[in-house]
Amino acid sequence: MRTLGLTGGIGSGKSTVAGLLAEHGAAVVDADALSRGLTAPGGAAIDAIRTVFGPAFITPDGALDRDRMRQTIFAEPAARQRLEAIVHPLVRQATEQRLDAARRQGAACAVLDIPLLVESGQWAARVDRVLVVDCSVATQVERVQRRSGLDEAAVLRIVAAQASRAQRRAAADAVVFNDGCTLAQLRCMLSRIARYLGL
């Protein structure tokens, strides 16, 4: 089974691209979704987060308080490393389980949808090809503000904390420039890229 690493900055449209690749028969493993599950009520990361960061970082229903954690990470960069030390090994374990399941089901290709593929330095060597979804920073800001309600400064802080567009493109085997595209145009691009990547 071939593995394709899919990445892109916040607001790039990576989830849309993942869905289009699924239309071509790829088994999609969404690292963000796995992470959200691990930090949801009853998630496997909650006890460790409570121990490391304190009960104030857990909501009354037992989930990670994402807003509080986001503010803490921006104010104290070392907090990100502490959180990643808890969550990332669990995400890797869950990802491997999903990949094993895809292999057993006979999938020809698995797409690993990993926002921090370039930043982590751990995933690039574990995939056969890397596909980057790219767009302008202005487009990222507009999309994230529209869906989340965050102000521009908050979105720009998130963008700045991620790998740069140039760093992601340098790691890519193929790039989708998703700026001003209609869904039909994006689907057409993905059809060509899917052939190139052997999907």
Backbone as CSV, one residue per row, in Angstrom:
resi,resn,N_x,N_y,N_z,CA_x,CA_y,CA_z,C_x,C_y,C_z
1,MET,0.843,-1.194,0.000,0.000,0.000,0.000,0.875,1.238,0.000
2,ARG,0.624,2.130,-0.955,1.358,3.388,-1.001,0.791,4.357,0.037
3,THR,1.650,5.225,0.548,1.201,6.219,1.511,1.554,7.610,0.996
4,LEU,0.575,8.501,1.058,0.732,9.876,0.615,0.582,10.796,1.815
5,GLY,1.585,11.600,2.085,1.491,12.593,3.143,0.845,13.850,2.582
6,LEU,-0.237,14.291,3.200,-0.962,15.487,2.777,-0.825,16.545,3.858
7,THR,-0.372,17.737,3.473,-0.207,18.785,4.465,-0.489,20.151,3.846
8,GLY,-0.624,21.127,4.717,-0.901,22.498,4.285,-1.163,23.347,5.512
9,GLY,-1.007,24.641,5.372,-1.231,25.534,6.496,-2.700,25.631,6.856
10,ILE,-2.966,26.200,8.008,-4.340,26.405,8.439,-5.090,27.222,7.383
11,GLY,-6.314,26.786,7.063,-7.108,27.510,6.088,-6.727,27.276,4.637
12,SER,-5.848,26.331,4.382,-5.403,26.099,3.002,-6.422,25.311,2.178
13,GLY,-7.337,24.617,2.853,-8.293,23.772,2.141,-7.869,22.318,2.096
14,LYS,-6.996,21.944,3.007,-6.450,20.584,3.026,-7.540,19.527,3.228
15,SER,-8.510,19.812,4.083,-9.575,18.835,4.331,-10.404,18.596,3.076
16,THR,-10.631,19.658,2.302,-11.354,19.499,1.033,-10.571,18.610,0.084
17,VAL,-9.267,18.834,0.014,-8.413,18.014,-0.859,-8.424,16.561,-0.397
18,ALA,-8.380,16.344,0.902,-8.428,14.976,1.429,-9.714,14.280,0.983
19,GLY,-10.823,15.011,1.037,-12.084,14.429,0.597,-12.081,14.073,-0.886
20,LEU,-11.455,14.915,-1.691,-11.377,14.626,-3.126,-10.477,13.418,-3.403
21,LEU,-9.417,13.264,-2.635,-8.568,12.082,-2.790,-9.323,10.821,-2.376
22,ALA,-10.180,10.950,-1.368,-11.001,9.800,-0.976,-11.920,9.380,-2.116
23,GLU,-12.366,10.359,-2.924,-13.200,10.027,-4.090,-12.444,9.152,-5.081
24,HIS,-11.101,9.254,-5.064,-10.281,8.420,-5.950,-9.934,7.075,-5.306
25,GLY,-10.534,6.790,-4.174,-10.362,5.489,-3.541,-9.308,5.429,-2.460
26,ALA,-8.684,6.555,-2.130,-7.667,6.548,-1.078,-8.329,6.418,0.297
27,ALA,-7.663,5.705,1.185,-8.086,5.634,2.581,-7.458,6.819,3.310
28,VAL,-8.269,7.717,3.843,-7.763,8.935,4.468,-7.676,8.756,5.977
29,VAL,-6.489,9.047,6.516,-6.267,9.028,7.967,-6.015,10.470,8.387
30,ASP,-6.919,11.036,9.161,-6.897,12.455,9.533,-6.270,12.611,10.914
31,ALA,-5.025,13.082,10.955,-4.325,13.225,12.231,-5.001,14.236,13.143
32,ASP,-5.559,15.293,12.567,-6.268,16.289,13.375,-7.484,15.679,14.056
33,ALA,-8.238,14.884,13.303,-9.417,14.241,13.877,-9.017,13.277,14.994
34,LEU,-7.920,12.548,14.779,-7.431,11.652,15.824,-7.043,12.443,17.074
35,SER,-6.362,13.568,16.866,-5.950,14.408,17.994,-7.159,14.950,18.748
36,ARG,-8.176,15.394,18.006,-9.391,15.893,18.661,-10.060,14.796,19.483
37,GLY,-10.067,13.576,18.965,-10.647,12.470,19.712,-9.882,12.167,20.988
38,LEU,-8.566,12.271,20.914,-7.729,12.005,22.085,-7.905,13.053,23.171
39,THR,-8.322,14.268,22.780,-8.481,15.360,23.747,-9.950,15.695,24.003
40,ALA,-10.858,14.844,23.524,-12.284,14.987,23.797,-12.598,14.347,25.149
41,PRO,-13.807,14.526,25.660,-14.162,13.868,26.928,-13.890,12.367,26.876
42,GLY,-13.166,11.865,27.841,-12.817,10.451,27.867,-11.654,10.083,26.970
43,GLY,-11.050,11.055,26.280,-9.935,10.774,25.379,-8.701,10.293,26.125
44,ALA,-7.874,9.549,25.408,-6.713,8.913,26.042,-5.672,9.905,26.536
45,ALA,-5.697,11.158,26.031,-4.691,12.141,26.447,-5.127,12.980,27.647
46,ILE,-6.387,12.902,28.047,-6.920,13.834,29.038,-6.242,13.703,30.394
47,ASP,-6.053,12.480,30.887,-5.441,12.317,32.215,-4.037,12.896,32.254
48,ALA,-3.252,12.649,31.208,-1.886,13.176,31.178,-1.886,14.696,31.077
49,ILE,-2.812,15.261,30.302,-2.903,16.727,30.198,-3.268,17.327,31.554
50,ARG,-4.199,16.702,32.254,-4.588,17.190,33.578,-3.392,17.141,34.530
51,THR,-2.598,16.083,34.448,-1.441,15.936,35.336,-0.370,16.983,35.028
52,VAL,-0.090,17.200,33.749,1.004,18.092,33.350,0.605,19.560,33.460
53,PHE,-0.619,19.892,33.058,-1.023,21.302,32.973,-1.954,21.740,34.098
54,GLY,-2.595,20.783,34.747,-3.509,21.120,35.833,-4.960,21.024,35.412
55,PRO,-5.867,20.909,36.379,-7.295,20.734,36.070,-7.930,21.929,35.379
56,ALA,-7.320,23.109,35.475,-7.884,24.290,34.822,-7.903,24.156,33.306
57,PHE,-7.108,23.232,32.768,-7.040,23.053,31.322,-8.038,22.014,30.815
58,ILE,-8.877,21.505,31.716,-9.901,20.540,31.347,-11.267,21.173,31.570
59,THR,-12.122,21.109,30.564,-13.449,21.709,30.662,-14.330,20.889,31.609
60,PRO,-15.464,21.444,32.064,-16.354,20.695,32.962,-16.836,19.363,32.392
61,ASP,-16.921,19.261,31.057,-17.356,17.984,30.483,-16.204,17.014,30.247
62,GLY,-14.979,17.414,30.624,-13.857,16.484,30.573,-13.007,16.543,29.326
63,ALA,-13.122,17.615,28.535,-12.313,17.773,27.318,-11.179,18.768,27.568
64,LEU,-10.217,18.783,26.658,-9.182,19.811,26.695,-9.829,21.175,26.456
65,ASP,-9.468,22.151,27.283,-9.913,23.527,27.063,-9.001,24.130,25.995
66,ARG,-9.451,24.089,24.759,-8.605,24.475,23.629,-8.247,25.964,23.656
67,ASP,-9.201,26.800,24.035,-8.912,28.228,24.075,-7.838,28.547,25.100
68,ARG,-7.965,27.973,26.289,-6.957,28.210,27.337,-5.598,27.676,26.899
69,MET,-5.593,26.490,26.281,-4.324,25.907,25.853,-3.698,26.749,24.751
70,ARG,-4.514,27.240,23.810,-3.986,28.065,22.724,-3.323,29.328,23.291
71,GLN,-3.989,29.980,24.232,-3.433,31.192,24.843,-2.128,30.887,25.581
72,THR,-2.079,29.753,26.256,-0.879,29.378,27.008,0.284,29.091,26.073
73,ILE,0.017,28.409,24.980,1.074,28.064,24.027,1.674,29.320,23.407
74,PHE,0.826,30.296,23.087,1.348,31.530,22.505,2.167,32.321,23.523
75,ALA,1.761,32.265,24.791,2.476,33.010,25.831,3.726,32.281,26.300
76,GLU,3.704,30.951,26.199,4.798,30.135,26.734,5.110,29.025,25.728
77,PRO,6.019,29.266,24.798,6.281,28.296,23.727,6.624,26.887,24.224
78,ALA,7.254,26.775,25.386,7.601,25.443,25.895,6.360,24.613,26.198
79,ALA,5.230,25.269,26.399,3.993,24.540,26.667,3.593,23.690,25.471
80,ARG,3.867,24.188,24.266,3.561,23.405,23.069,4.327,22.082,23.083
81,GLN,5.596,22.135,23.458,6.394,20.915,23.489,5.851,19.930,24.518
82,ARG,5.398,20.430,25.666,4.837,19.546,26.680,3.545,18.888,26.187
83,LEU,2.715,19.688,25.505,1.470,19.127,24.976,1.760,18.112,23.878
84,GLU,2.671,18.453,22.972,2.998,17.534,21.876,3.599,16.237,22.395
85,ALA,4.364,16.306,23.478,4.953,15.091,24.060,3.877,14.132,24.562
86,ILE,2.728,14.682,24.903,1.603,13.847,25.339,0.818,13.327,24.137
87,VAL,0.464,14.247,23.234,-0.504,13.920,22.186,0.125,13.202,20.998
88,HIS,1.315,13.629,20.571,1.878,13.087,19.335,2.125,11.576,19.363
89,PRO,2.675,11.003,20.439,2.835,9.542,20.432,1.510,8.803,20.320
90,LEU,0.460,9.352,20.927,-0.859,8.724,20.845,-1.421,8.839,19.428
91,VAL,-1.183,9.990,18.772,-1.627,10.153,17.387,-0.892,9.172,16.481
92,ARG,0.424,9.027,16.674,1.194,8.077,15.850,0.660,6.658,16.028
93,GLN,0.370,6.285,17.270,-0.149,4.947,17.534,-1.501,4.743,16.853
94,ALA,-2.383,5.722,16.982,-3.696,5.611,16.352,-3.580,5.603,14.833
95,THR,-2.642,6.378,14.284,-2.424,6.403,12.834,-1.986,5.039,12.332
96,GLU,-1.053,4.426,13.028,-0.580,3.095,12.619,-1.723,2.084,12.656
97,GLN,-2.595,2.208,13.632,-3.741,1.299,13.696,-4.647,1.482,12.488
98,ARG,-4.882,2.748,12.088,-5.720,3.020,10.916,-5.052,2.505,9.640
99,LEU,-3.726,2.665,9.556,-3.017,2.172,8.374,-3.085,0.650,8.285
100,ASP,-2.929,-0.012,9.403,-3.033,-1.474,9.414,-4.421,-1.916,8.959
101,ALA,-5.436,-1.204,9.418,-6.805,-1.538,9.014,-6.989,-1.328,7.507
102,ALA,-6.419,-0.242,6.968,-6.523,0.017,5.530,-5.834,-1.074,4.724
103,ARG,-4.672,-1.523,5.204,-3.964,-2.613,4.514,-4.804,-3.880,4.506
104,ARG,-5.391,-4.196,5.646,-6.202,-5.418,5.741,-7.416,-5.345,4.813
105,GLN,-7.918,-4.132,4.597,-9.077,-3.952,3.724,-8.681,-3.857,2.252
106,GLY,-7.384,-3.931,1.967,-6.916,-3.959,0.591,-6.796,-2.611,-0.085
107,ALA,-6.695,-1.520,0.687,-6.553,-0.195,0.082,-5.245,-0.108,-0.695
108,ALA,-5.306,0.486,-1.891,-4.096,0.649,-2.697,-3.265,1.829,-2.223
109,CYS,-3.930,2.829,-1.625,-3.224,4.031,-1.181,-3.883,4.569,0.081
110,ALA,-3.067,5.010,1.022,-3.552,5.692,2.215,-3.028,7.117,2.208
111,VAL,-3.896,8.066,2.506,-3.514,9.469,2.615,-3.411,9.823,4.090
112,LEU,-2.229,10.229,4.509,-2.034,10.685,5.885,-2.187,12.196,5.894
113,ASP,-3.313,12.676,6.388,-3.631,14.099,6.450,-3.008,14.636,7.736
114,ILE,-1.827,15.280,7.599,-1.032,15.666,8.763,-0.673,17.148,8.663
115,PRO,-1.350,18.008,9.417,-1.061,19.442,9.336,0.400,19.779,9.615
116,LEU,1.028,19.080,10.555,2.397,19.404,10.959,3.408,18.423,10.378
117,LEU,3.152,17.928,9.190,4.064,16.961,8.576,5.471,17.529,8.450
118,VAL,5.582,18.752,7.973,6.904,19.361,7.780,7.533,19.722,9.124
119,GLU,6.720,20.285,10.025,7.258,20.730,11.312,7.753,19.573,12.174
120,SER,7.069,18.446,12.126,7.404,17.351,13.040,8.735,16.692,12.696
121,GLY,9.074,16.656,11.405,10.310,16.001,11.010,10.276,14.491,11.132
122,GLN,9.116,13.931,11.488,9.020,12.485,11.712,8.225,11.760,10.643
123,TRP,7.339,12.486,9.953,6.427,11.818,9.048,6.954,11.716,7.626
124,ALA,7.756,12.671,7.185,8.168,12.697,5.776,8.845,11.395,5.357
125,ALA,9.641,10.819,6.247,10.348,9.584,5.911,9.421,8.366,5.926
126,ARG,8.190,8.541,6.413,7.277,7.403,6.544,6.213,7.396,5.444
127,VAL,6.317,8.334,4.505,5.358,8.363,3.385,6.126,8.264,2.075
128,ASP,5.422,7.807,1.040,6.060,7.643,-0.258,6.130,8.947,-1.037
129,ARG,5.098,9.777,-0.914,5.051,11.071,-1.584,4.423,12.089,-0.644
130,VAL,4.719,13.374,-0.888,4.139,14.461,-0.094,3.390,15.403,-1.028
131,LEU,2.131,15.661,-0.699,1.306,16.611,-1.434,1.008,17.794,-0.518
132,VAL,1.340,18.989,-0.975,1.129,20.208,-0.194,-0.016,21.013,-0.806
133,VAL,-0.936,21.458,0.043,-1.996,22.376,-0.366,-1.553,23.775,0.051
134,ASP,-1.459,24.666,-0.915,-0.886,25.994,-0.677,-1.893,27.077,-1.056
135,CYS,-1.810,28.197,-0.368,-2.579,29.384,-0.750,-1.922,30.584,-0.089
136,SER,-2.342,31.781,-0.447,-1.761,32.991,0.134,-2.155,33.113,1.603
137,VAL,-1.339,33.836,2.357,-1.637,34.071,3.763,-2.946,34.844,3.900
138,ALA,-3.193,35.778,3.007,-4.445,36.537,3.056,-5.647,35.609,2.941
139,THR,-5.542,34.613,2.076,-6.633,33.647,1.923,-6.769,32.799,3.180
140,GLN,-5.649,32.385,3.760,-5.708,31.631,5.013,-6.458,32.418,6.083
141,VAL,-6.096,33.685,6.232,-6.721,34.519,7.268,-8.218,34.632,7.025
142,GLU,-8.591,34.908,5.782,-10.014,35.092,5.472,-10.808,33.819,5.744
143,ARG,-10.265,32.673,5.343,-10.999,31.414,5.547,-11.129,31.082,7.028
144,VAL,-10.043,31.233,7.774,-10.085,30.871,9.193,-10.999,31.816,9.965
145,GLN,-10.943,33.097,9.654,-11.842,34.037,10.325,-13.308,33.701,10.037
146,ARG,-13.587,33.324,8.803,-14.970,33.029,8.415,-15.508,31.818,9.181
147,ARG,-14.650,30.819,9.421,-15.163,29.599,10.048,-15.033,29.595,11.568
148,SER,-14.101,30.400,12.113,-13.821,30.294,13.548,-14.179,31.533,14.355
149,GLY,-14.227,32.687,13.679,-14.488,33.919,14.413,-13.271,34.509,15.102
150,LEU,-12.092,33.902,14.922,-10.869,34.468,15.498,-10.544,35.792,14.816
151,ASP,-9.902,36.695,15.567,-9.515,37.951,14.921,-8.254,37.740,14.074
152,GLU,-7.946,38.726,13.244,-6.844,38.578,12.301,-5.518,38.321,13.001
153,ALA,-5.267,39.026,14.114,-4.002,38.856,14.823,-3.844,37.424,15.330
154,ALA,-4.932,36.837,15.824,-4.865,35.468,16.330,-4.569,34.485,15.209
155,VAL,-5.200,34.691,14.055,-4.947,33.790,12.924,-3.505,33.931,12.454
156,LEU,-3.010,35.151,12.389,-1.629,35.361,11.940,-0.632,34.727,12.901
157,ARG,-0.951,34.703,14.193,-0.059,34.027,15.157,-0.018,32.528,14.873
158,ILE,-1.172,31.964,14.548,-1.208,30.532,14.220,-0.401,30.262,12.954
159,VAL,-0.589,31.102,11.942,0.157,30.942,10.679,1.660,31.028,10.938
160,ALA,2.070,31.999,11.766,3.495,32.197,12.049,4.095,31.024,12.813
161,ALA,3.273,30.314,13.587,3.770,29.184,14.372,3.951,27.930,13.522
162,GLN,3.376,27.929,12.313,3.498,26.781,11.423,4.682,26.971,10.476
163,ALA,5.024,25.894,9.772,6.067,26.000,8.747,5.643,27.059,7.723
164,SER,6.621,27.707,7.112,6.311,28.707,6.094,5.838,28.018,4.813
165,ARG,5.213,28.807,3.951,4.792,28.266,2.657,5.995,27.708,1.903
166,ALA,7.106,28.423,1.934,8.304,27.968,1.216,8.824,26.651,1.783
167,GLN,8.797,26.500,3.100,9.264,25.249,3.713,8.387,24.079,3.301
168,ARG,7.081,24.296,3.278,6.189,23.202,2.876,6.401,22.850,1.409
169,ARG,6.471,23.867,0.558,6.662,23.579,-0.877,7.980,22.860,-1.129
170,ALA,9.012,23.188,-0.364,10.313,22.530,-0.537,10.247,21.047,-0.204
171,ALA,9.292,20.666,0.639,9.160,19.261,1.036,8.213,18.482,0.134
172,ALA,7.619,19.161,-0.864,6.531,18.570,-1.648,7.016,17.825,-2.882
173,ASP,6.307,16.743,-3.191,6.432,16.101,-4.501,5.447,16.711,-5.482
174,ALA,4.361,17.263,-4.959,3.363,17.950,-5.781,2.690,19.008,-4.919
175,VAL,2.241,20.091,-5.556,1.615,21.209,-4.850,0.287,21.539,-5.522
176,VAL,-0.745,21.705,-4.714,-2.032,22.219,-5.181,-2.136,23.659,-4.697
177,PHE,-2.232,24.607,-5.641,-2.392,26.011,-5.260,-3.890,26.298,-5.200
178,ASN,-4.413,26.336,-3.989,-5.853,26.416,-3.760,-6.244,27.832,-3.355
179,ASP,-6.103,28.737,-4.310,-6.432,30.136,-4.043,-7.365,30.615,-5.150
180,GLY,-8.619,30.894,-4.799,-9.577,31.338,-5.804,-10.100,30.238,-6.691
181,CYS,-9.896,28.975,-6.279,-10.368,27.842,-7.088,-11.823,27.518,-6.762
182,THR,-12.574,27.158,-7.777,-13.876,26.551,-7.534,-13.652,25.083,-7.184
183,LEU,-14.674,24.463,-6.625,-14.558,23.043,-6.307,-14.328,22.226,-7.575
184,ALA,-14.975,22.624,-8.670,-14.788,21.902,-9.935,-13.345,22.012,-10.417
185,GLN,-12.757,23.202,-10.290,-11.356,23.382,-10.696,-10.429,22.564,-9.808
186,LEU,-10.720,22.570,-8.508,-9.897,21.803,-7.569,-10.002,20.310,-7.863
187,ARG,-11.215,19.857,-8.171,-11.402,18.442,-8.496,-10.615,18.073,-9.756
188,CYS,-10.597,18.968,-10.739,-9.842,18.712,-11.968,-8.350,18.612,-11.677
189,MET,-7.837,19.546,-10.874,-6.418,19.496,-10.496,-6.087,18.205,-9.777
190,LEU,-6.969,17.796,-8.855,-6.717,16.585,-8.071,-6.754,15.334,-8.936
191,SER,-7.573,15.351,-9.975,-7.601,14.200,-10.883,-6.253,14.022,-11.562
192,ARG,-5.667,15.152,-12.009,-4.342,15.073,-12.651,-3.282,14.646,-11.645
193,ILE,-3.339,15.221,-10.451,-2.338,14.894,-9.441,-2.483,13.437,-8.992
194,ALA,-3.712,12.967,-8.883,-3.929,11.582,-8.495,-3.292,10.626,-9.500
195,ARG,-3.404,10.945,-10.789,-2.739,10.109,-11.803,-1.231,10.155,-11.641
196,TYR,-0.701,11.382,-11.414,0.747,11.552,-11.230,1.249,10.768,-10.023
197,LEU,0.438,10.771,-8.956,0.849,10.090,-7.726,0.511,8.604,-7.745
198,GLY,-0.130,8.173,-8.802,-0.415,6.754,-8.938,-1.635,6.292,-8.192
199,LEU,-2.589,7.193,-7.961,-3.819,6.815,-7.251,-4.845,6.265,-8.247
